[in-house]
Short mmCIF file of C-alpha atoms in Angstrom, two decimals:
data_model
loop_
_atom_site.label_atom_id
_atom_site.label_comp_id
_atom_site.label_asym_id
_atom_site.label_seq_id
_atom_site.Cartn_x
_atom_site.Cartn_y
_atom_site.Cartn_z
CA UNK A 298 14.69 -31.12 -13.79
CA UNK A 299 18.36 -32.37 -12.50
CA UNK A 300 17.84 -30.20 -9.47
CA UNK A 301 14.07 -31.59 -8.81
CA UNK A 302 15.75 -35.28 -9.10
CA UNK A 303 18.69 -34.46 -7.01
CA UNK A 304 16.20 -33.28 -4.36
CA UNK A 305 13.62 -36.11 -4.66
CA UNK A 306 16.80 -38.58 -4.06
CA UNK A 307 17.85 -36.52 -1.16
CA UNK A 308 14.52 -36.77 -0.06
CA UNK A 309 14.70 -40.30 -0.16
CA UNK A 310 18.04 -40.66 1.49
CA UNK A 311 16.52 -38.49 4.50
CA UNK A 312 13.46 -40.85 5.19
CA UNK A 313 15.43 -43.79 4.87
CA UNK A 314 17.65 -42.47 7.60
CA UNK A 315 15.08 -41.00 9.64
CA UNK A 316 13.21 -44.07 10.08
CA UNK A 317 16.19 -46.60 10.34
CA UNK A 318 17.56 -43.59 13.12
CA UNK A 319 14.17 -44.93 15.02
CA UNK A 320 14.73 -48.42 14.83
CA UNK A 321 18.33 -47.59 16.04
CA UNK A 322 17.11 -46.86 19.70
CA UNK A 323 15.70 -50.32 20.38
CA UNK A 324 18.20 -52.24 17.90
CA UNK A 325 22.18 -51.20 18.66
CA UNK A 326 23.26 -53.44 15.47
CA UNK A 327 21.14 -50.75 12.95
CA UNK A 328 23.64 -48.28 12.15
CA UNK A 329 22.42 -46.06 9.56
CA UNK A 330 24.55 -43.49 6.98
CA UNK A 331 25.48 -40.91 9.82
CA UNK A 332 23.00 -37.74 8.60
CA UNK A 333 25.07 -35.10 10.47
CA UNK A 334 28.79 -34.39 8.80
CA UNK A 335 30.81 -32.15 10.06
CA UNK A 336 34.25 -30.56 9.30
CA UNK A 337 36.48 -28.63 10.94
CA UNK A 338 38.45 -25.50 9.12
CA UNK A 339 40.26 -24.80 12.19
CA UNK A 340 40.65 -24.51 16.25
CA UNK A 341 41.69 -20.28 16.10
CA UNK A 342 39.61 -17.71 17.33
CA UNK A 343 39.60 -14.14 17.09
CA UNK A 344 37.31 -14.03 20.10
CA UNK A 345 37.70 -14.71 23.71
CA UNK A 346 34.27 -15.92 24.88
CA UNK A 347 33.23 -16.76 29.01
CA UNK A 348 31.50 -19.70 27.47
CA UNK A 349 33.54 -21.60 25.39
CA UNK A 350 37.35 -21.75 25.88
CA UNK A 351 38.21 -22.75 22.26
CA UNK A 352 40.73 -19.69 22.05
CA UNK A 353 42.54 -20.89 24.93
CA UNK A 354 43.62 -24.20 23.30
CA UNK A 355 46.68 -25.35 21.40
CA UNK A 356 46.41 -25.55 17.69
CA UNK A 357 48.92 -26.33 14.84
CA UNK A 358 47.68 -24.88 12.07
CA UNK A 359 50.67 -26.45 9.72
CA UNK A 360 49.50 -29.70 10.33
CA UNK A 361 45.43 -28.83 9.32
CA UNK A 362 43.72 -30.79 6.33
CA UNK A 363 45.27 -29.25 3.51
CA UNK A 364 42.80 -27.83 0.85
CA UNK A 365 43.08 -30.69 -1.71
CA UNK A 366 42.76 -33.40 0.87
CA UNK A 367 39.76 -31.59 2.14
CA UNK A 368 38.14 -30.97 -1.37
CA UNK A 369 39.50 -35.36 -1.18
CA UNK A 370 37.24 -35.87 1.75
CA UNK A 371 34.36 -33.69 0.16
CA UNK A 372 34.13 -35.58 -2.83
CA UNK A 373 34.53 -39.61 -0.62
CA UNK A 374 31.49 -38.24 1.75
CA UNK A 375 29.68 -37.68 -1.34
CA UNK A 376 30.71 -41.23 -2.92
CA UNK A 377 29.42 -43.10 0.30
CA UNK A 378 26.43 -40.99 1.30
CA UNK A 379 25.37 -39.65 -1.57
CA UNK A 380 23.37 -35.75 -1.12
CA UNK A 381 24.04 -34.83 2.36
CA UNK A 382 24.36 -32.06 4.72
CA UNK A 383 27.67 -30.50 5.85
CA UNK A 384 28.53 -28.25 8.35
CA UNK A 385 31.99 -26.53 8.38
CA UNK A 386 32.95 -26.65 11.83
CA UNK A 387 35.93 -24.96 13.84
CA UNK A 388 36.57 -21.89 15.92
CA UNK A 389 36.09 -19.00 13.68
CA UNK A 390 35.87 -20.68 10.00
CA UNK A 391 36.59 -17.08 8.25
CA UNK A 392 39.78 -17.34 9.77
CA UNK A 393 40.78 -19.92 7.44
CA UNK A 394 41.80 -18.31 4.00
CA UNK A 395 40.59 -21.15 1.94
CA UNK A 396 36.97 -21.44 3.27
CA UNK A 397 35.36 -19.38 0.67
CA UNK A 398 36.64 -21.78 -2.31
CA UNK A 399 35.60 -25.24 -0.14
CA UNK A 400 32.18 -23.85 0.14
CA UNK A 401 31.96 -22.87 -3.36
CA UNK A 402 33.65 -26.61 -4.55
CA UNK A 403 30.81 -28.24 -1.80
CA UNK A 404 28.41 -26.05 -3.31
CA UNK A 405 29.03 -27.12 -7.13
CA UNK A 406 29.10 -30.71 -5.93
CA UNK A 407 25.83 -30.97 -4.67
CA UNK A 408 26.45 -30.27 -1.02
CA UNK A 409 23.92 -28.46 1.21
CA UNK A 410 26.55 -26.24 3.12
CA UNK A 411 26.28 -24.15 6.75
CA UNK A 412 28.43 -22.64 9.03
CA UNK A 413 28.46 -20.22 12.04
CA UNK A 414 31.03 -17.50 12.53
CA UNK A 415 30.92 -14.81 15.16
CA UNK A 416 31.45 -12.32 12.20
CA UNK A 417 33.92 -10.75 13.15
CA UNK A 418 35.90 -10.73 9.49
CA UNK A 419 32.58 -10.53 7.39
CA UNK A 420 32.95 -7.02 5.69
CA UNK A 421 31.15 -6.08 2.56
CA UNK A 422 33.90 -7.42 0.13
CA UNK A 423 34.03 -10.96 2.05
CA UNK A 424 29.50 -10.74 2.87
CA UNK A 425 29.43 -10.56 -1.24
CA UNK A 426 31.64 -13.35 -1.99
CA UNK A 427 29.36 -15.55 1.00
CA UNK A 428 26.38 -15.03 -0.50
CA UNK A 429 28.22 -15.66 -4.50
CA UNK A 430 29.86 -19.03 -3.16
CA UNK A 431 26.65 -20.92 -2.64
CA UNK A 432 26.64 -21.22 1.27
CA UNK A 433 23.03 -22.48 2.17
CA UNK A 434 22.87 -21.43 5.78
CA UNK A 435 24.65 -19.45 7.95
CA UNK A 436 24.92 -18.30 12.14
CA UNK A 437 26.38 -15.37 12.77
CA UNK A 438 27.15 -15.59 16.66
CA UNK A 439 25.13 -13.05 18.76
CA UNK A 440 24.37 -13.26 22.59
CA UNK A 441 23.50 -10.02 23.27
CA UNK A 442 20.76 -7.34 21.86
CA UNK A 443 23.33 -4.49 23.46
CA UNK A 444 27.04 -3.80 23.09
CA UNK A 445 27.84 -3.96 26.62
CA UNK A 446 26.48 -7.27 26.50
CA UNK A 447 27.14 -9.00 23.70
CA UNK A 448 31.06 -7.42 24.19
CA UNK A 449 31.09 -8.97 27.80
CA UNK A 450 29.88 -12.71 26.59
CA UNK A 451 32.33 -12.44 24.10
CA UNK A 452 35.51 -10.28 26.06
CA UNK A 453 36.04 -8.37 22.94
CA UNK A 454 35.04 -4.90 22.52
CA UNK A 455 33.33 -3.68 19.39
CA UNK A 456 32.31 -7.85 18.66
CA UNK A 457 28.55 -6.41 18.76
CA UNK A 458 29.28 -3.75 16.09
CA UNK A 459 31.09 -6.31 14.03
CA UNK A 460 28.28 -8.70 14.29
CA UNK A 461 25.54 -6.51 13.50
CA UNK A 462 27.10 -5.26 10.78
CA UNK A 463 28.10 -8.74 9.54
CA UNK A 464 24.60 -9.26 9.53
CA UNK A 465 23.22 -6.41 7.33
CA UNK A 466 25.82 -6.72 5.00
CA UNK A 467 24.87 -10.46 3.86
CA UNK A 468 21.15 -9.53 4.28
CA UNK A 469 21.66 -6.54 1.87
CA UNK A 470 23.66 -8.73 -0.30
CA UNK A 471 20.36 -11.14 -0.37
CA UNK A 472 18.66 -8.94 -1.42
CA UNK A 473 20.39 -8.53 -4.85
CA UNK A 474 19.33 -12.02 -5.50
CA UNK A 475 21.02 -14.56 -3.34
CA UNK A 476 19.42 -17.51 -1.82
CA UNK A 477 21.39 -17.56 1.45
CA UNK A 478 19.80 -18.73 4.66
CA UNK A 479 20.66 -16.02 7.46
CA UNK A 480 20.24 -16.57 11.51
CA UNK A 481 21.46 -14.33 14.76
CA UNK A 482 22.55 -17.74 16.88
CA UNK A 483 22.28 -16.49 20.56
CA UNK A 484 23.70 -18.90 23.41
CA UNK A 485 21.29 -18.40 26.31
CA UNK A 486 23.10 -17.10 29.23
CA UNK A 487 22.18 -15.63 33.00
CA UNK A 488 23.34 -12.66 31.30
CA UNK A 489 21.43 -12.18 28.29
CA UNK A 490 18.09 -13.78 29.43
CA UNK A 491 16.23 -9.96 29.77
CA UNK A 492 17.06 -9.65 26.06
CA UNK A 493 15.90 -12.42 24.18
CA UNK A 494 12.98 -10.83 23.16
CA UNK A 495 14.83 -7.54 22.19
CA UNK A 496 16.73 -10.03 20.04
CA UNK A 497 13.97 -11.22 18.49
CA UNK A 498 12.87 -7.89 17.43
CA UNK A 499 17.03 -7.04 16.22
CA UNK A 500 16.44 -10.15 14.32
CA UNK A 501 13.01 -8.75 12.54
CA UNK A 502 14.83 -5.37 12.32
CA UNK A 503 18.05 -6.73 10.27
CA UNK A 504 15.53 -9.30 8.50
CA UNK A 505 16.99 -12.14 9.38
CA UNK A 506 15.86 -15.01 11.53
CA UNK A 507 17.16 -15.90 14.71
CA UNK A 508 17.71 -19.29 16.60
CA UNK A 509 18.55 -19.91 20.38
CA UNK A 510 20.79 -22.70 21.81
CA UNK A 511 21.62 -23.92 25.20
CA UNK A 512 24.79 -23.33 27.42
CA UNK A 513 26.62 -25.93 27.57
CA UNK A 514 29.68 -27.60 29.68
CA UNK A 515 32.91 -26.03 28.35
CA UNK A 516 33.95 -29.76 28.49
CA UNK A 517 32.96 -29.94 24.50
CA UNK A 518 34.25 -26.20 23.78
CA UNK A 519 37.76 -27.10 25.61
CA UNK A 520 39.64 -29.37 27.43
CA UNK A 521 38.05 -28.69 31.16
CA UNK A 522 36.99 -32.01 33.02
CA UNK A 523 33.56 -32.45 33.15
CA UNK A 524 31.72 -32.12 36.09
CA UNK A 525 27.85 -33.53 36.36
CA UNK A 526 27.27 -30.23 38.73
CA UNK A 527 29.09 -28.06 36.55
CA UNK A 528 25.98 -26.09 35.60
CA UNK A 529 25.48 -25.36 39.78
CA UNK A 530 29.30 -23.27 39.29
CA UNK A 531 28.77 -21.75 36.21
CA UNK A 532 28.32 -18.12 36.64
CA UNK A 533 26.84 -17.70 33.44
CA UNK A 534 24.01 -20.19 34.08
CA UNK A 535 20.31 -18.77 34.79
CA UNK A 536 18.86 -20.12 38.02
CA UNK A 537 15.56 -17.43 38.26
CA UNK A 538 13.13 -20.21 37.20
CA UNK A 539 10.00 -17.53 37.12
CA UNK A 540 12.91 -15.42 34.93
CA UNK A 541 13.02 -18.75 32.79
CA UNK A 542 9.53 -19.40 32.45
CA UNK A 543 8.87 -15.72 31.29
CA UNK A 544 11.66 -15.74 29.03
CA UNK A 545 10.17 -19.15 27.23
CA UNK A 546 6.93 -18.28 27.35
CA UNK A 547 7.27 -14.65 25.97
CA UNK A 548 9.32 -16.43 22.46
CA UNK A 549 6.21 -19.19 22.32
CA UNK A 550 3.84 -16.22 22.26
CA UNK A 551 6.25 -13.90 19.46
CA UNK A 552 6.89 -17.35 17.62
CA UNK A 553 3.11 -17.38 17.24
CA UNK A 554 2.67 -14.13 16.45
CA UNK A 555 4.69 -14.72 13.54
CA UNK A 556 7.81 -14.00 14.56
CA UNK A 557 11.33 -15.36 12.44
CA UNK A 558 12.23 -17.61 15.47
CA UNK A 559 13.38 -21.00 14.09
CA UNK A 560 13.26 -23.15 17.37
CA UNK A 561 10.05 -25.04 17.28
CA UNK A 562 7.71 -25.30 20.35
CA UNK A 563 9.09 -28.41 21.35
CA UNK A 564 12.83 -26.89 21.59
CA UNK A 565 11.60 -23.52 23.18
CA UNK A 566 9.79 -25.65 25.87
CA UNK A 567 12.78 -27.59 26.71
CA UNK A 568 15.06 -24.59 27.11
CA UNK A 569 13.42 -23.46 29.91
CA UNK A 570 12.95 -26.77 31.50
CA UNK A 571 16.53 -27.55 30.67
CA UNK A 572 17.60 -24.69 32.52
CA UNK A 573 15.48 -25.45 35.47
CA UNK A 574 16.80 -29.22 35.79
CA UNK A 575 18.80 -30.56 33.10
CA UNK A 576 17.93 -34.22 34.29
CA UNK A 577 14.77 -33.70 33.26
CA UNK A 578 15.95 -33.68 29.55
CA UNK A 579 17.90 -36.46 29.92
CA UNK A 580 14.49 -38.24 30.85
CA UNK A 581 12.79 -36.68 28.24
CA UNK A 582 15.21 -37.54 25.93
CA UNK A 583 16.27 -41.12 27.28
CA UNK A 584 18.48 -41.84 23.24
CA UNK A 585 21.46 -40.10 22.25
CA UNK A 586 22.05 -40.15 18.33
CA UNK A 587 25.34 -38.89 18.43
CA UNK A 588 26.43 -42.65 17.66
CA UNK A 589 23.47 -42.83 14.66
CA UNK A 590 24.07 -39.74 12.93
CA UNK A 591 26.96 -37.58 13.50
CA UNK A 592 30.43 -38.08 11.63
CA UNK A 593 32.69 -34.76 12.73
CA UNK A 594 35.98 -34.67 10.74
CA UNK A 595 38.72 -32.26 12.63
CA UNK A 596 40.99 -30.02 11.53
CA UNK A 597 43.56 -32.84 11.42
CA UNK A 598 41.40 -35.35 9.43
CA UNK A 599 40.49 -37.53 12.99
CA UNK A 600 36.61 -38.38 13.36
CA UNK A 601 34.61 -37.92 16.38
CA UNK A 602 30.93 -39.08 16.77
CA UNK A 603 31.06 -36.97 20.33
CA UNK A 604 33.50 -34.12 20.89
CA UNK A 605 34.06 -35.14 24.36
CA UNK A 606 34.82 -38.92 23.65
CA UNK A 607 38.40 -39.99 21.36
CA UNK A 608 38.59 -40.27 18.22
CA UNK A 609 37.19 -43.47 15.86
CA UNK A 610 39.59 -43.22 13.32
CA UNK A 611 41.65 -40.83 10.76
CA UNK A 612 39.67 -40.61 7.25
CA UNK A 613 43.61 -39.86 6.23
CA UNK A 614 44.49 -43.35 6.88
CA UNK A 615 40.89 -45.22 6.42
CA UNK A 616 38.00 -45.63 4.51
CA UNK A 617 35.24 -43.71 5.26
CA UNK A 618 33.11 -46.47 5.71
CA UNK A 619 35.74 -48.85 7.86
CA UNK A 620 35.87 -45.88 10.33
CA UNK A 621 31.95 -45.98 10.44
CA UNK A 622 31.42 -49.76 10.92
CA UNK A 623 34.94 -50.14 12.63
CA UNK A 624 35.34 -52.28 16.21
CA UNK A 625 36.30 -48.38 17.50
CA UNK A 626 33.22 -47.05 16.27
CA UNK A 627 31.38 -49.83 17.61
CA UNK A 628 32.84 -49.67 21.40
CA UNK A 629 32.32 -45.96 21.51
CA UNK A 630 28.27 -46.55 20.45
CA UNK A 631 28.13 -48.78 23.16
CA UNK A 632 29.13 -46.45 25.82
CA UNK A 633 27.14 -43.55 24.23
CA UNK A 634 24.37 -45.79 25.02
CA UNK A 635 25.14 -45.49 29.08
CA UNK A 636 26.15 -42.10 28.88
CA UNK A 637 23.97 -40.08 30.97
CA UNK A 638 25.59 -36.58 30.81
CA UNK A 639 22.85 -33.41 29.82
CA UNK A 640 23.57 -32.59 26.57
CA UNK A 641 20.58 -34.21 24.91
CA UNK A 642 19.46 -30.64 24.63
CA UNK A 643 21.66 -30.53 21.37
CA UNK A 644 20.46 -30.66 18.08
CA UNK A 645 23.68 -32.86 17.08
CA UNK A 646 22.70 -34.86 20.09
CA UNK A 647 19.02 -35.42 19.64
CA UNK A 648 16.81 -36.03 16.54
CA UNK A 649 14.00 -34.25 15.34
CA UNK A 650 10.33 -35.03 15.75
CA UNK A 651 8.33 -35.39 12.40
CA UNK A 652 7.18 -32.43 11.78
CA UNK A 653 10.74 -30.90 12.61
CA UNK A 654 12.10 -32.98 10.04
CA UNK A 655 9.54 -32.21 7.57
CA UNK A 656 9.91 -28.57 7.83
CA UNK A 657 14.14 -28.56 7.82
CA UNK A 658 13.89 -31.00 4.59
CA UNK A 659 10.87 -28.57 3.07
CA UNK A 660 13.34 -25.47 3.85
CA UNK A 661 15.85 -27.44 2.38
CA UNK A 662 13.60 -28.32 -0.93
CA UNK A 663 12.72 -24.43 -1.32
CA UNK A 664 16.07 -23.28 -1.25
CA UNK A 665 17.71 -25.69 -3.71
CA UNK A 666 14.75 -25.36 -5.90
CA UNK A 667 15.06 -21.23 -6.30
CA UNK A 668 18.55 -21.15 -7.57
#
């Protein structure tokens, strides 16, 4: 019964948002809760990916949140927002030696938790303890349905193995009663676009589910300068639009067929049109919510609503809610409004239809309500 009511109020919580997130785009003085919180467990990687230039970066990892002022931060976001989502966030999250026990103290506190790692340090010792700390949902990195590929995207030979294996291990340890929430998370690249539906079929193999995301400017994965033709450069990006259309059209057809691919119709449409002219999303998807609904803490306790724009304020040195409703946060909405860059494709950057919403809350519902 205290699980049913803590779902029925996060129910309520997500409505309220999702319908004040609406009135949002034609009112800039509605600011709703944010809905999207993430936190940062670190900027190392053990990978070194052509896509995202994370590893390359400078990181002092003496100066991250420490674990009580995380657990701190944990307990405030719940104070102000009540049930909510939370993604840890980061580079590799496993590299961190306390992430285990700050998903477990989320998890006990009424915290839906997720994360993606590329799986690299998921053995069978550290797949049991995922599954044991309550961990709702979790990516495990794979761009690839062959070693040569997957090791390429990634510049780390054996990644693919590691991933795999990563893989079966937490869906074996599912199976021994764990509730757990497992996806393959494939970035769709030039180089990978023959094998999505090989992946798809990995994904049934495994039994697991599998969800594809756009490339993106290494502008938010890094500190290059963002260029509005930067997709025209980008070796990695697919320009074989009949390629494109194929590739789309044969994941509609498995998704229908019954196939574990979470992207909806909607999102699966978009990629390829993305990919053909990302302008064409940005008309499509005229409102970014990034200023609405996302709250990212870093590794050093600053908040970002975009990962590309400075930060709004420190949740070391403010209240959670001052940074939210601050004259910071308020100048940075305004030019999120007249940003026109391409990365509405995002989820973080976009919000879900109806339906989409319905279904992630129902998922939501079912998986709370079977532990």
């Amino acid at each position: 019964m205290k699980d049913l009511r803590y779902l029925i109020r996060f129910g309520c919580i997500y409505a309220k948002n999702y319908l004040l997130e609406g009135l949002a785009i034609y009112f800039p003085r509605i600011v709703p809760k944010p809905t999207f919180i993430g936190l940062s467990v670190g900027a190392l990687c053990n990978l070194r990916c052509k896509h995202c230039d994370f590893w390359k970066m400078k990181t002092n990892p003496n100066k991250y949140l420490k674990t009580r002022e995380t657990k701190q931060i944990l307990i405030k976001l719940k104070n102000w927002l009540g049930p909510f989502r939370l993604v840890f966030t980061g580079a590799e999250p496993f590299i961190r030696k306390d992430i285990l026990e700050l998903i477990s103290f989320a998890s006990k506190n009424g915290i839906y938790t997720s994360l993606t790692s590329n799986g690299q340090l998921i053995d069978k010792k550290i797949a049991k303890a995922i599954v044991k700390s309550g961990l709702d949902f979790i990516n495990i990195s794979l761009d690839g349905a062959s070693p040569e590929t997957h090791d390429f995207l990634r510049g780390v030979k054996g990644s693919y193995q590691k991933a795999t294996d990563a893989l079966k291990f937490l869906v074996k340890e599912r199976k021994k009663g764990g509730k757990i929430a497992i996806y393959i998370l494939t970035v769709v690249m030039k180089r990978n676009l023959s094998e999505l539906e090989d992946l798809v079929k990995l994904s049934q193999e495994i039994g697991c589910e599998i969800h594809f995301q756009a490339l993106e400017s290494k502008h938010l994965y890094g500190k290059e300068k963002y260029d509005p033709l930067w997709f025209k450069k980008n070796p990695l990006w697919p320009h074989d639009s009949s390629q494109l259309e194929r590739a789309s059209e044969s994941l509609i057809r498995l998704k229908k067929k019954g196939a574990p691919i979470k992207n909806s119709y909607k999102e699966l449409t978009e990629l390829a049109i993305y990919y053909q002219n990302p302008l064409m999303i940005l008309k499509k998807n005229k409102f970014c919510f990034t200023g609405v609904r996302n709250f990212a803490i870093d590794e050093y306790g600053d908040v970002k609503f975009c990962f590309a724009m400075e930060p709004v304020g420190s949740v070391l040195k403010q209240k959670l809610e001052e940074i939210w409703y601050g004259k910071k946060a308020e100048g940075q909405r305004k030019k999120i409004r007249n940003c026109r860059r391409y990365c509405r494709i995002l989820l973080c950057n976009r919000r879900q239809s109806l339906s989409e919403g319905l279904l992630s809350f129902w998922r939501i519902f079912l998986l709370k309500l079977s532990r």
